[in-house]
Coordinates of C-alpha atoms (C1' of nucleotides) and ligand atoms in Angstrom, one line a residue:
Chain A
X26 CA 109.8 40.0 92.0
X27 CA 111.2 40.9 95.2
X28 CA 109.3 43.8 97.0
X29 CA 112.2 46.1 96.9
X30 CA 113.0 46.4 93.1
X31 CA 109.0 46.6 92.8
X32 CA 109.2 49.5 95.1
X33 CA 112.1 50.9 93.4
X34 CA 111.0 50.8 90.0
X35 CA 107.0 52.0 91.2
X36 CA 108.2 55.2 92.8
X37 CA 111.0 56.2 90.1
X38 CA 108.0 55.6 87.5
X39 CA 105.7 58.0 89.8
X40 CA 108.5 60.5 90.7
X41 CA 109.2 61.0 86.6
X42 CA 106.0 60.9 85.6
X43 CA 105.2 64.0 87.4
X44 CA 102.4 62.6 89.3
X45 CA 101.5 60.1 86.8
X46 CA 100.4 63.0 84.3
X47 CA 103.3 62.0 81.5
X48 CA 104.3 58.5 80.3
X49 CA 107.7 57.4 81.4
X50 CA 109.9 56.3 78.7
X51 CA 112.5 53.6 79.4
X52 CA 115.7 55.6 79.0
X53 CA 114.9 57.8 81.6
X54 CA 114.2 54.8 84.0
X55 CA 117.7 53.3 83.2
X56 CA 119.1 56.5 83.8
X57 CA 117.4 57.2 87.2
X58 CA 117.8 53.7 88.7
X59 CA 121.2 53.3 87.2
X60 CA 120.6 50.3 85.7
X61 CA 121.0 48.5 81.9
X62 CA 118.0 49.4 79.3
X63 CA 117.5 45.7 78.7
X64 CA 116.9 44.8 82.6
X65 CA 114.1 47.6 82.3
X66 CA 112.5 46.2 79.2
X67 CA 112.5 42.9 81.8
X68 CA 111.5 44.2 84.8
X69 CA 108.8 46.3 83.0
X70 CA 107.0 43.5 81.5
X71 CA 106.9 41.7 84.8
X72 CA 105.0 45.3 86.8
X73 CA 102.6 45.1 83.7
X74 CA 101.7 41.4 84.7
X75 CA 102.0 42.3 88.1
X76 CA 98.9 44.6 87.0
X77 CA 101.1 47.7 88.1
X78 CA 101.4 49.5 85.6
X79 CA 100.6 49.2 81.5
X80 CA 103.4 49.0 79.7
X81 CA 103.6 49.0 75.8
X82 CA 105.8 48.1 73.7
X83 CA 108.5 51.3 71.9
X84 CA 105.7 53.5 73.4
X85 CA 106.0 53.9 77.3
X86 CA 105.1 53.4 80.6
X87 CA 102.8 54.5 83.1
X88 CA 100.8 53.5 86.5
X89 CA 97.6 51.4 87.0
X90 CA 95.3 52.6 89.8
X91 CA 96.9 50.1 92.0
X92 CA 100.6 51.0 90.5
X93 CA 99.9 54.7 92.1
X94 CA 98.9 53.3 95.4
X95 CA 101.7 51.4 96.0
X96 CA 104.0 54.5 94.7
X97 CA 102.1 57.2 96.9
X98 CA 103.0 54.5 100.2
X99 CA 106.3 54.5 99.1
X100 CA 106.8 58.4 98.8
X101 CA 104.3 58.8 101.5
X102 CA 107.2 56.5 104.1
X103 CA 110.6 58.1 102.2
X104 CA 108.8 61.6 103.2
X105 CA 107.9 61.4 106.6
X106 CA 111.3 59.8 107.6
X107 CA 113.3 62.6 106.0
X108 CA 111.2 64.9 107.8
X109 CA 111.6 63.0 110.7
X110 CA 115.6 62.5 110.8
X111 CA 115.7 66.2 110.1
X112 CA 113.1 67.3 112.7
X113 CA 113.2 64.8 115.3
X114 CA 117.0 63.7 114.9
X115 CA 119.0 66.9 113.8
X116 CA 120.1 65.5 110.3
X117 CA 120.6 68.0 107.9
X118 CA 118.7 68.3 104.9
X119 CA 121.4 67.5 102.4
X120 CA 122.1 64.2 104.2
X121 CA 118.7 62.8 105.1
X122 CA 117.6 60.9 101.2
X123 CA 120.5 58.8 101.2
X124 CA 119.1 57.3 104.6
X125 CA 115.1 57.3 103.8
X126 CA 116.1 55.5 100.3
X127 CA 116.8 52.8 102.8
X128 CA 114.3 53.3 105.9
X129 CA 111.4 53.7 103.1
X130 CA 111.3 50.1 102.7
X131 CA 110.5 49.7 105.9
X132 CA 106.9 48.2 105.5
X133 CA 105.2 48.8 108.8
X134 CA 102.3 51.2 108.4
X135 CA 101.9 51.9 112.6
X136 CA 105.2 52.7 112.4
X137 CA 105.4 55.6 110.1
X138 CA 101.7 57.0 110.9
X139 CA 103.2 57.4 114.5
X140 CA 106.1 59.2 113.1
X141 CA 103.5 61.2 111.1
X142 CA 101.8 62.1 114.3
X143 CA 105.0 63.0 116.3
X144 CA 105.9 65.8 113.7
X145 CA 102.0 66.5 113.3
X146 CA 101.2 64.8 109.6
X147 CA 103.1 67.3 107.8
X148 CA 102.1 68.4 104.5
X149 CA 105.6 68.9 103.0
X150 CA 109.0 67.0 103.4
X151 CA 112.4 69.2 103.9
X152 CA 113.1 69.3 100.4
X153 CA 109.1 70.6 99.5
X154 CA 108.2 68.0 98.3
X155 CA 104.7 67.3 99.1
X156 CA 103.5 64.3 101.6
X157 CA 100.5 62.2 101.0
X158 CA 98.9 61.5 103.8
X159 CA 97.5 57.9 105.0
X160 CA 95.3 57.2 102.3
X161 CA 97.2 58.7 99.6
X162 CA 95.7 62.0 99.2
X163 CA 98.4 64.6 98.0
X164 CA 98.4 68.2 98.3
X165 CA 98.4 70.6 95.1
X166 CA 100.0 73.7 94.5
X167 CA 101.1 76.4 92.1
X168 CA 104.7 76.5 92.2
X169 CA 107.2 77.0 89.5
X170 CA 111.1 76.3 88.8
X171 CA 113.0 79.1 89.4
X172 CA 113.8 78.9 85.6
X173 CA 110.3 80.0 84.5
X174 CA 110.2 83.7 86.6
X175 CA 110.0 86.7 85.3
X176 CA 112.4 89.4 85.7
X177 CA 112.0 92.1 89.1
X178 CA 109.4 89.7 90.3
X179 CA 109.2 88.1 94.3
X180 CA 109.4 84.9 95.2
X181 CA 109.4 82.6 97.9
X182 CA 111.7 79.1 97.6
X183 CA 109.5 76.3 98.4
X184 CA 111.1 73.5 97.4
X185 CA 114.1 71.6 95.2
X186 CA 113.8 68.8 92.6
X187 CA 117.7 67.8 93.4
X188 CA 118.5 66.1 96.4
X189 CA 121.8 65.1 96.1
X190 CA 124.6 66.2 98.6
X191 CA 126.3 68.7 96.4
X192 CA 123.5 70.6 95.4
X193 CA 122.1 71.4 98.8
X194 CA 125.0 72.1 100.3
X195 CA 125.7 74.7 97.6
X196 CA 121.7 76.4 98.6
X197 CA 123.0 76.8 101.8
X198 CA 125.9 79.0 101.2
X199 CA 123.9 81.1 99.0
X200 CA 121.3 80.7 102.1
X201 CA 118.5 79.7 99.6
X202 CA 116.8 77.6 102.2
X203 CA 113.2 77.0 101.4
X204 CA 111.0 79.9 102.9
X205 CA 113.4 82.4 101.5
X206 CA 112.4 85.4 99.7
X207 CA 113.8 86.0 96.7
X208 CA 114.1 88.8 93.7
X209 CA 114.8 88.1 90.2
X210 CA 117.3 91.2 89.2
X211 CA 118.8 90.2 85.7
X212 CA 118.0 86.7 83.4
X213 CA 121.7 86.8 81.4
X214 CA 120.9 87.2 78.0
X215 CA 123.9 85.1 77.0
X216 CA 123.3 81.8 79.1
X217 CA 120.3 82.4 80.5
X218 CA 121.5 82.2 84.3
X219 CA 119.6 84.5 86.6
X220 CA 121.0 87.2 89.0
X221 CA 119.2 87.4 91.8
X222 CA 118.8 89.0 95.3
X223 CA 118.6 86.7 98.4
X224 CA 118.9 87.9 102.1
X225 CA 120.1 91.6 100.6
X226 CA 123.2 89.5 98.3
X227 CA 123.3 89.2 94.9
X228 CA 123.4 85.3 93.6
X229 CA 124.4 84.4 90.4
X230 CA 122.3 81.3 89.5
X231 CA 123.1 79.2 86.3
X232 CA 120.3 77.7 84.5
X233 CA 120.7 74.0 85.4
X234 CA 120.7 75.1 89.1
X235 CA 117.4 76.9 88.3
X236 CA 115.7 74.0 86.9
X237 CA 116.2 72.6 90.5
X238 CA 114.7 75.2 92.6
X239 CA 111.0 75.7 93.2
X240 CA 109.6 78.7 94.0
X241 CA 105.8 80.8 94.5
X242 CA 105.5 84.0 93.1
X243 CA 104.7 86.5 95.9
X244 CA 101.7 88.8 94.6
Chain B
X22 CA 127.2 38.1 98.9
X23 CA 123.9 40.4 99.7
X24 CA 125.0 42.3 102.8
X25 CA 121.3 41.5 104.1
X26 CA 121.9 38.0 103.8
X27 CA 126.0 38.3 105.8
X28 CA 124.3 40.4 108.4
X29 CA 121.7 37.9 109.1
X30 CA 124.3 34.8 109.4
X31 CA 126.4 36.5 111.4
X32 CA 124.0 37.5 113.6
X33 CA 122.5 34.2 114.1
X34 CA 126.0 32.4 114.8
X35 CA 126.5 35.0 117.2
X36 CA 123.0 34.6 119.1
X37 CA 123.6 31.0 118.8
X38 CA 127.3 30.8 120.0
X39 CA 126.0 31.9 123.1
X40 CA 128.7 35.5 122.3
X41 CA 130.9 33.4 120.4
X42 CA 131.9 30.8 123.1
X43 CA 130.4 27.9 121.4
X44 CA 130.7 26.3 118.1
X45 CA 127.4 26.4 115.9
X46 CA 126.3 23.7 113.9
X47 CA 124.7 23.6 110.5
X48 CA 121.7 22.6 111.7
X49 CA 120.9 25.0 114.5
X50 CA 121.6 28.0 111.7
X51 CA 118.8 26.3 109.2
X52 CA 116.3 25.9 111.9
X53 CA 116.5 29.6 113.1
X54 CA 116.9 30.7 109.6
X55 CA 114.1 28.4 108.5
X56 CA 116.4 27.6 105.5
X57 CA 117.5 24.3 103.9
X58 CA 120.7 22.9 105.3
X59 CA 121.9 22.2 102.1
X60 CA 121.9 26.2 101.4
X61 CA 123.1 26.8 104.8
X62 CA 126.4 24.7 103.7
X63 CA 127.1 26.9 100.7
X64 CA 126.8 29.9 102.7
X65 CA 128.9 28.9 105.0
X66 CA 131.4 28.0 102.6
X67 CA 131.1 31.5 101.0
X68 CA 131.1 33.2 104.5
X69 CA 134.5 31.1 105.3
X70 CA 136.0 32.5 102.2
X71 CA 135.0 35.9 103.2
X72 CA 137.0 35.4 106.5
X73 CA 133.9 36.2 108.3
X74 CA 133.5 32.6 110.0
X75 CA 135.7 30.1 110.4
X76 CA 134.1 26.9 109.0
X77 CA 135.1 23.1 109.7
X78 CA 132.9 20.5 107.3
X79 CA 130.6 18.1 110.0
X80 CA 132.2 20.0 112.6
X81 CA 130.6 23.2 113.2
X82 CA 131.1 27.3 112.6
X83 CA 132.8 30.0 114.7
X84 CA 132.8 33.4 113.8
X85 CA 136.4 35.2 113.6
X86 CA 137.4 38.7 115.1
X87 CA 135.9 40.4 112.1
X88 CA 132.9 38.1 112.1
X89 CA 132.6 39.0 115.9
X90 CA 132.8 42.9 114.5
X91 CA 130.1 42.7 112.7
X92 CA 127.9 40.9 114.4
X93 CA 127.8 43.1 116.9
X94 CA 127.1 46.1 114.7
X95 CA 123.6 43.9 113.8
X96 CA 123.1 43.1 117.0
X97 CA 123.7 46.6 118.4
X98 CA 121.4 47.9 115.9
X99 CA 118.7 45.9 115.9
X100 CA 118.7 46.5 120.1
X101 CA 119.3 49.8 119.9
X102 CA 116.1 50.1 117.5
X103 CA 113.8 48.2 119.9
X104 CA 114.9 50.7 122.8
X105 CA 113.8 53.5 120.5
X106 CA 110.5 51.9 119.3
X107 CA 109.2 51.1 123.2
X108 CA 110.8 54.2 124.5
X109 CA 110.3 56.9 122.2
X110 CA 108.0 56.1 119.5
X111 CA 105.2 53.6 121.9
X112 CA 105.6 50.4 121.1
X113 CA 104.8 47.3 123.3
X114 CA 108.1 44.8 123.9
X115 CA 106.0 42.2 121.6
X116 CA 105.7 43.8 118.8
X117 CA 109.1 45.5 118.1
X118 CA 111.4 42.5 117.4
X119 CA 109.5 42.2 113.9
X120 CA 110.5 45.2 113.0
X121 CA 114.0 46.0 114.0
X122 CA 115.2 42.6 112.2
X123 CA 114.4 45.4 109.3
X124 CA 116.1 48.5 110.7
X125 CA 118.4 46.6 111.8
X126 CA 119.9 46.3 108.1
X127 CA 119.9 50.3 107.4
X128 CA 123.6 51.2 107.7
X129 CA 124.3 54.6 109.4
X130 CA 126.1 54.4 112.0
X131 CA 125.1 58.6 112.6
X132 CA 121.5 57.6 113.0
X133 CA 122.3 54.4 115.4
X134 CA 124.4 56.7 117.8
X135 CA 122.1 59.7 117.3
X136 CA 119.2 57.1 118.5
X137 CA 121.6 56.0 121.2
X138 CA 122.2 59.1 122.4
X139 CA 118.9 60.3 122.5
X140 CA 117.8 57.1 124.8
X141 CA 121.0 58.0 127.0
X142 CA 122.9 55.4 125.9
X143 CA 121.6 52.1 127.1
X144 CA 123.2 49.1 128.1
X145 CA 119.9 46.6 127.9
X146 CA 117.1 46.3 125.5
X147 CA 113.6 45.7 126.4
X148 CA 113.8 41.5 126.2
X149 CA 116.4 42.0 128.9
X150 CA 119.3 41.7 126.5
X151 CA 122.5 44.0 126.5
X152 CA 123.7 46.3 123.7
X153 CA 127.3 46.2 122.5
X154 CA 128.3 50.0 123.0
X155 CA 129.5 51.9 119.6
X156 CA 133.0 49.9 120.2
X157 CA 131.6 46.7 120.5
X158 CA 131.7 46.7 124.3
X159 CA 128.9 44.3 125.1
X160 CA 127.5 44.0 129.2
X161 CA 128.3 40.9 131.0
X162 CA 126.1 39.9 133.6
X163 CA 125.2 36.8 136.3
X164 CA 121.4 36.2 135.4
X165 CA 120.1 32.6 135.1
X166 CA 117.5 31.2 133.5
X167 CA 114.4 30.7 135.7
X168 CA 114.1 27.0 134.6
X169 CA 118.0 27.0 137.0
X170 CA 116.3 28.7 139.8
X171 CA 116.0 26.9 143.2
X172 CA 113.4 27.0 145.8
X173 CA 112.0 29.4 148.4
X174 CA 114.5 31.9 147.1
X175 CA 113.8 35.7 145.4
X176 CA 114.9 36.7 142.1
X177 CA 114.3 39.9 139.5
X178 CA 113.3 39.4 136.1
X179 CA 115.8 40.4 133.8
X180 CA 115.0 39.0 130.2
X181 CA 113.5 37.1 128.0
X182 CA 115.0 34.3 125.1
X183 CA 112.3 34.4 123.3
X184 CA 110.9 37.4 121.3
X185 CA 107.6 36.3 119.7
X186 CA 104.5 38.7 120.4
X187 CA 102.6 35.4 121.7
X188 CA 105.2 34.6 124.8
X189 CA 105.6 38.1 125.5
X190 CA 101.7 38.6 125.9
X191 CA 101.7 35.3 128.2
X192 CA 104.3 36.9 130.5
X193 CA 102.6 40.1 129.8
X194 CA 99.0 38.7 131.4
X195 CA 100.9 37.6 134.1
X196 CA 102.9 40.9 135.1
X197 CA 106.0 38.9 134.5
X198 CA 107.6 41.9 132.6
X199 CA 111.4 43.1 133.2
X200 CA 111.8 44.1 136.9
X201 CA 109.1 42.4 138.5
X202 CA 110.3 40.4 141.8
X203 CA 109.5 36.9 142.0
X204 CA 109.2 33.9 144.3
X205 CA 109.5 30.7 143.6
X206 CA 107.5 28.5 145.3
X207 CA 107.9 24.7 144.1
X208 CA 108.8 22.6 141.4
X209 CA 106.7 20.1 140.1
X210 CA 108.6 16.6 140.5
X211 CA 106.0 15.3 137.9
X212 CA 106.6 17.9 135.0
X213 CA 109.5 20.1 136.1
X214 CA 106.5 23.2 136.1
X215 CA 107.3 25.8 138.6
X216 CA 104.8 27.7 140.4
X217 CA 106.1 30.9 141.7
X218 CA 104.5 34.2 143.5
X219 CA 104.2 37.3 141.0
X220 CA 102.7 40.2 142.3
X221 CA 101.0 38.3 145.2
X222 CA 99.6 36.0 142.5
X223 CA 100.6 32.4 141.6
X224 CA 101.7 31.3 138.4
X225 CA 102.0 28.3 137.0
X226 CA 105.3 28.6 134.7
X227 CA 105.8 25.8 132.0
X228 CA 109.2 24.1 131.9
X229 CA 109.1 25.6 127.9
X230 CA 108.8 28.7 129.4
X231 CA 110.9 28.6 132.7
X232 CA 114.0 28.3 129.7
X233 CA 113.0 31.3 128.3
X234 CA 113.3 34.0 131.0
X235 CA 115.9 35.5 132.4
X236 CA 116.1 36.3 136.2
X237 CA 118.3 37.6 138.6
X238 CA 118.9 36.5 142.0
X239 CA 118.3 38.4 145.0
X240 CA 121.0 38.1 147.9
Chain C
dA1 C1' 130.8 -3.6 116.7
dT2 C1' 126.7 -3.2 114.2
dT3 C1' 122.8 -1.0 113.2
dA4 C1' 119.9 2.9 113.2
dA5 C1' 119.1 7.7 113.2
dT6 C1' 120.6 12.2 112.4
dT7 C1' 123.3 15.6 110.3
dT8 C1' 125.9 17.3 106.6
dT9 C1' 127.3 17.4 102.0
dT10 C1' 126.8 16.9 96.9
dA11 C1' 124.6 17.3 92.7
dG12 C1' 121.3 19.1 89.8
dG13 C1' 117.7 22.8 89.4
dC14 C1' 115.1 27.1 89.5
dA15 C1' 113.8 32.2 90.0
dT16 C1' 115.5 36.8 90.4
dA17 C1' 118.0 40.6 88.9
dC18 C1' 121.3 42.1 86.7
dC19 C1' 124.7 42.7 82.2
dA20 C1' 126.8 43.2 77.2
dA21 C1' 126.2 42.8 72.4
dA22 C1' 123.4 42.6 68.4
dA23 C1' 119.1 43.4 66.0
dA24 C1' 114.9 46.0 65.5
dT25 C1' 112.3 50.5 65.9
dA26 C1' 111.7 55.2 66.3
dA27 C1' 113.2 59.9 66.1
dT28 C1' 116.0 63.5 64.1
dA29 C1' 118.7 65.8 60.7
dA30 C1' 120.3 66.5 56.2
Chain D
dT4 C1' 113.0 61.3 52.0
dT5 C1' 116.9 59.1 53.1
dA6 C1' 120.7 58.8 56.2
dT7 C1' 122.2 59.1 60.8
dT8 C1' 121.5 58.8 65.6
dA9 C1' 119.1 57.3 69.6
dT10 C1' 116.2 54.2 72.0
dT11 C1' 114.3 49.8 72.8
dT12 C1' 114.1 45.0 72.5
dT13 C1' 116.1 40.4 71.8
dT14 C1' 119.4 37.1 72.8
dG15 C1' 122.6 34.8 75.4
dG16 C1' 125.1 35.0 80.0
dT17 C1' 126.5 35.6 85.0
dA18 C1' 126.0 35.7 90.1
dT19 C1' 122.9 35.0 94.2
dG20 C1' 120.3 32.5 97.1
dC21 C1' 117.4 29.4 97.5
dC22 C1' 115.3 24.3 96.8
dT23 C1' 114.9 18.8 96.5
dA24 C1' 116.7 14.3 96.4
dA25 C1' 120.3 11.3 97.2
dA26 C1' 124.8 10.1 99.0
dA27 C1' 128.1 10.4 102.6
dA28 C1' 129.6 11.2 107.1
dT29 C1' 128.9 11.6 111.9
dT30 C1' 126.6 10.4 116.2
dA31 C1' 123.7 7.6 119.0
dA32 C1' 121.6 3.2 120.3
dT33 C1' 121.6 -1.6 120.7
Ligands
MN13 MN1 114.4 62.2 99.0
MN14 MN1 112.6 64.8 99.9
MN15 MN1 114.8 41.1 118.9
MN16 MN1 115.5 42.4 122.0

DNA sequence: ATTAATTTTTAGGCATACCAAAAATAATAA
DNA sequence: TTATTATTTTTGGTATGCCTAAAAATTAAT
C-alpha cells in the first residue's frame, strides 16, 4: 500500500474513533474519506495484515498499538503545521487544513520537531484540537460540545470539531473564536438551538452548529 | 495522470534541457528518474497527449509553453522551499534537497509567495541555482563550470550541479561553499584534476567534481 | 557498407487503488 | 417475528504507473 492511503485511512480511523475508545464502522470511513464501501472492505483487510489495526468481519474496526503510533505521527505533523501556517505565516484558521492535509505527509521528523520548537511545542492546534508531542503523548481534558451545556451557565470556547471553510468563517462573524466567553441564555424548546451571549451579543446557535463547538464550563 | 508524477517529468526535462534549450532523450529521463525506459516511453506518450511536451519517437522530448509553465512552478517551489529550510528553519544546504522534492508537490501558491516574501524574495537558492519569480521570470547569469576554468585566474563560487548530502559535505570540508573566492592553480595534464587555492589552502578538485560547481569569474 | 553497440519501442504482466452492481448480513420497524 | 431498510462484502472491472524480455530502430565503430 502506498504510504499515503495508509496514512489516510490510520488517521481517519483515529480521528473517528475518538481516540481509539470506539470501534469504527465502515460506513463512517467511506463517508469521511469520500470513497466507495467496497474499496474500504479492501483496504481494511490489507491495514489488518499490515498488523495496523484488527479488523473483523460485519463487526468493525479499530487500531493495533502500532496502528495508534503511526496515527498520533500523523495528527502530531497535520497539527503543528496548522499551527505553524497560522502562527508563523499569517494563514487564517479557516484556510490552514486544506494545506496541512497535504504538508502532513511530509515524513521528516527534524523537520516538524523544529517547527515544534519555533512556536514552543504547543499543546493545542488553532482549531483546539490537542497536539501530541514527539513520542505521542496527548493531552486530556474536560471539555464538552456546546450541545451538552446547561442553561445560564459560563463557558469558554476551546475548540471546533468542523474544520471546513464555511463553518469557521461563520464563528468569526459571530466572533466565537476559541478563548471566548460565552453564556447560555435560552436552549429553544422547539429545535433545540441555543441563544446565547458572546462579547455582550446575542447568537442564535442551531443544534448542528453546536455539535461542532467545544467549550469548558467556567466554575 | 497523478499530478505528482507530471510534476516530476516536467521538472526533469526542464533540469535536463539545460531551461528548455536542448532536446531530452529517453534515456537521460530514466536515468534521473531511475525508471525503466520502457515506462519512460509511455509517459511520454501520455505527457505528449496532454500538450505538456512535445514528443518525437527515437528523437527526443521538448517541453511546450505550457510544459515550460509548469515546470517552473516545480522548480520555483522546490527552490523556494530549500531557501526557507537553510534560512529560516536551520538546515544545512545537504540535507534540504531531500526534502523539498516533497514540498515541492504541495500546491498553494499563497504559502510559496508567503515563504518568498518572508525570505525577501530571492533570486538564487542555496546550490547556487536561480528561482523563477511568481511569473516565471527565471535569472540568467554568466557562471561557468569550474572544470572550464583556466589558469592563474580568480573566480567566486556560485553553485553546485549536484545536490547529494555526500558532495556537498566534500565541498563543505573544504570551505568550498557559495561565495568563497578561489584560485586556480594548475591542471593536471595526466588526469584533468585541478588544484586550486581555497582559503589559503590547496585543494585537490577531481575532474567528476570540477563538472559539478559552478563559479564565477572575477575581472 | 557492415557489423556492433546502444537506445527506443512493443508486448505482455503485475500491484495499487479505486468503482458499480449484486449478494449476503445486520439492524430497525411494523 | 417478519418485513423493510441499511450496511457490508463479493464479484467483476477500470486506470495508473511501473516492470521484464524481446524486437526494432538508431547511432557508432570497423
Ligand atoms: Mn485539520
Ligand atoms: Mn486542526
Ligand atoms: Mn534541490
Ligand atoms: Mn537547490
Amino acid at each position: 500500500m502506498r504510504t499515503e492511503t495508509v496514512e489516510n485511512y490510520l488517521k481517519t480511523i483515529y480521528n473517528l474513533s475518538a481516540d481509539n475508545t470506539a470501534v469504527v464502522a465502515n460506513q463512517q470511513l467511506a463517508d469521511k474519506l469520500a470513497i466507495n464501501p467496497a474499496s474500504v472492505t479492501e483496504a481494511l483487510r490489507k491495514l489488518h495484515e499490515l498488523k495496523y489495526v484488527i479488523y473483523e468481519k460485519s463487526y468493525g474496526t479499530r487500531l493495533t498499538t502500532a496502528g495508534v503510533k503511526m496515527a498520533l505521527n500523523i495528527v502530531r505533523r497535520h497539527r503543528i503545521w496548522e499551527t505553524y501556517l497560522v502562527k508563523e505565516l499569517g494563514f487564517g484558521w479557516d484556510e490552514v487544513h486544506v494545506i496541512a492535509e497535504e504538508l502532513e505527509h511530509v515524513k521528516n521528523d527534524k523537520l516538524i520537531n523544529k517547527l515544534a520548537e519555533i512556536l514552543g511545542n504547543p499543546v493545542f492546534d488553532p482549531h483546539g484540537d490537542p497536539i501530541p508531542d514527539a513520542k505521542g503523548k496527548i493531552q486530556k481534558s474536560n471539555f464538552i460540545k456546546l450541545s451538552e451545556a446547561k442553561i445560564k451557565n459560563n463557558y469558554k470556547v476551546m475548540g471546533v470539531t468542523d474544520h471546513s471553510t464555511a463553518f469557521l468563517k461563520y464563528l468569526d462573524k459571530h466572533h466565537l473564536i476559541i478563548g471566548a466567553g460565552i453564556i447560555v441564555k435560552t436552549i429553544e424548546e422547539f429545535d433545540n438551538s441555543i441563544i446565547l451571549v458572546c462579547q455582550k451579543k446575542e447568537v442564535n446557535i442551531s443544534p448542528k452548529a453546536a455539535e461542532c463547538i467545544i467549550v469548558q464550563a467556567l466554575n
